[in-house]
Amino acid sequence: MDPLLRSELIRYGELAQACYDAFDYDLASRYCGSCKYPRRAFFERLGMPDAARGYAVTRYLYATSNFRFPNFFSGRSRADAKLWSQRANWIGYVAVSTDEESARLGRRDIAIAWRGTITRLEWVSDLMDYLRPVADEGIPCPDPEVKVESGFVDLYTDKDPSCRFCKYSAREQVLVEVRKLVAHYTALGEDVSISVTGHSLGSSLAILSAYDIAESAANLSNVQRAAVCVYSFSGPRVGNGRFRERFEGELGVKALRVTNVHDNVPRMPGIFLNEGVPEMVRRVAEGLRMPWCYSHVGVELALDHKRSPFLKDTLDPGCSHNLEAHLHLLDGCERTASVSFLPRTLAVPESNMPV
């Protein structure tokens, strides 16, 4: 693997891992479900000096906890009046590269990181839900055949006007912050990129929010259109074949999906009807409006934890889904399969990109 690409993947993976490390899941804490650290000292408090020098968090992102997703806090009642919020969960953050890091990259990079569910694979029960048109969820897509998994889009768009932290949906929070940052830095004459990352459920939100940014033209200013890319780690499928065509071809969003070949999560949903079946079969199934026809987006980078001499194989399927294991494999082990082409890695100067 190209060493520059490897280092960039690890860096964005660490930005996603920070969402887990900073999440307060102590059931005895009144701040359970929030971020443990203040925004201005986020990376320093996590002990991430390299990331701290490169990025500064500009906004925390919250999602509603009354969504019918597997309970983040089983064993504790959210009705406790002393909790910091009755409805919200901290789900990620938006950060922007510092002047020094922007000079290295050759552009001002806006990074968006999403968290997956804290407990291992308990959210998989919702993965087999039906596809829904994104236009029905307020995303301005002109094609009603562009559909995404209903559970993911609900978490992305749900809000609770009575809650201070999720008065606006995660979608609204992201779009407002991205528009503000793009307008600010393009007005200063800088080139801007938008890089979205996440693991597991966070990968789904990363793909969905990157699509939404491009579809809603949140990356467009009077000066330029900021390019959008996704660094996905161990993520499930998000939408149907028409979503993939819109995402990759018409909107030009790039995605690189890092997976473990022994992980079952990237195989879902759409276990039987997906991008791997013959095109004619997929078209017929979608024409019949079958609600389980899913397609991955972007390019897959497949890893194999069994090729690492430092990882002990276990019978726990959750181990192959672990983000830190993915980062270890990226850092020190070979890939199991070659990539047919490399997406334009927006966080790296083009002159340094592998061909």
Coordinates of N, CA and C in Angstrom, one line a residue, residues 6 9 15 24 43 81-82 104 113 163 171 198 200 214 228-229 236 241-242 247 258 267 292 296 340 343:
R6 N -1.8 5.0 3.3 CA -1.9 4.3 4.6 C -2.0 5.2 5.8
L9 N -5.4 7.0 5.9 CA -6.4 6.1 6.4 C -6.4 5.9 7.9
L15 N -9.6 9.5 14.0 CA -10.6 10.5 14.2 C -12.0 9.8 14.6
D24 N -19.2 8.9 27.0 CA -19.4 8.6 28.3 C -20.6 7.5 28.4
F43 N -9.1 16.7 21.6 CA -8.0 15.8 21.2 C -6.9 15.8 22.3
A81 N -34.2 12.3 36.2 CA -34.3 13.7 36.0 C -32.9 14.4 36.1
K82 N -31.9 13.7 36.7 CA -30.6 14.3 36.9 C -29.7 14.1 35.7
R104 N 0.2 21.7 4.9 CA 0.7 20.4 4.6 C -0.2 19.7 3.5
A113 N -16.8 13.2 11.8 CA -16.6 11.9 12.4 C -17.9 11.4 13.1
C163 N -35.9 19.3 23.3 CA -34.6 19.0 23.8 C -33.6 20.1 23.3
R171 N -28.8 15.8 10.9 CA -28.6 16.3 9.6 C -28.6 17.8 9.5
G198 N -16.3 7.3 9.7 CA -17.1 6.6 10.7 C -16.9 5.1 10.7
S200 N -18.8 1.3 11.5 CA -20.0 0.5 11.8 C -21.2 1.4 11.5
A214 N -23.5 16.7 -0.6 CA -23.4 16.9 -2.1 C -24.8 17.2 -2.7
V228 N -16.0 16.1 -1.9 CA -16.5 15.3 -0.7 C -16.0 13.9 -0.9
C229 N -15.5 13.3 0.2 CA -15.1 11.9 0.2 C -15.4 11.3 1.5
P236 N -22.0 -1.3 7.0 CA -23.0 -2.0 6.2 C -23.4 -1.3 5.0
G241 N -29.3 0.3 -5.5 CA -28.4 0.5 -6.6 C -28.5 1.9 -7.2
R242 N -29.7 2.5 -7.2 CA -29.9 3.9 -7.7 C -29.2 4.9 -6.8
F247 N -24.8 8.6 -5.9 CA -23.7 8.9 -5.0 C -22.4 9.1 -5.8
V258 N -13.0 0.4 4.2 CA -12.0 -0.5 4.8 C -12.8 -1.6 5.5
R267 N -21.6 -7.3 5.1 CA -22.4 -8.1 4.2 C -23.9 -7.8 4.3
W292 N -35.4 -5.1 -0.3 CA -34.1 -5.6 0.3 C -33.0 -5.6 -0.7
H296 N -23.4 -1.6 -2.1 CA -22.3 -0.8 -1.5 C -21.9 0.3 -2.4
S340 N -8.9 -1.8 -7.3 CA -8.9 -1.6 -8.8 C -8.6 -0.2 -9.1
P343 N -9.7 6.2 -5.0 CA -10.4 7.4 -5.1 C -9.5 8.6 -4.9

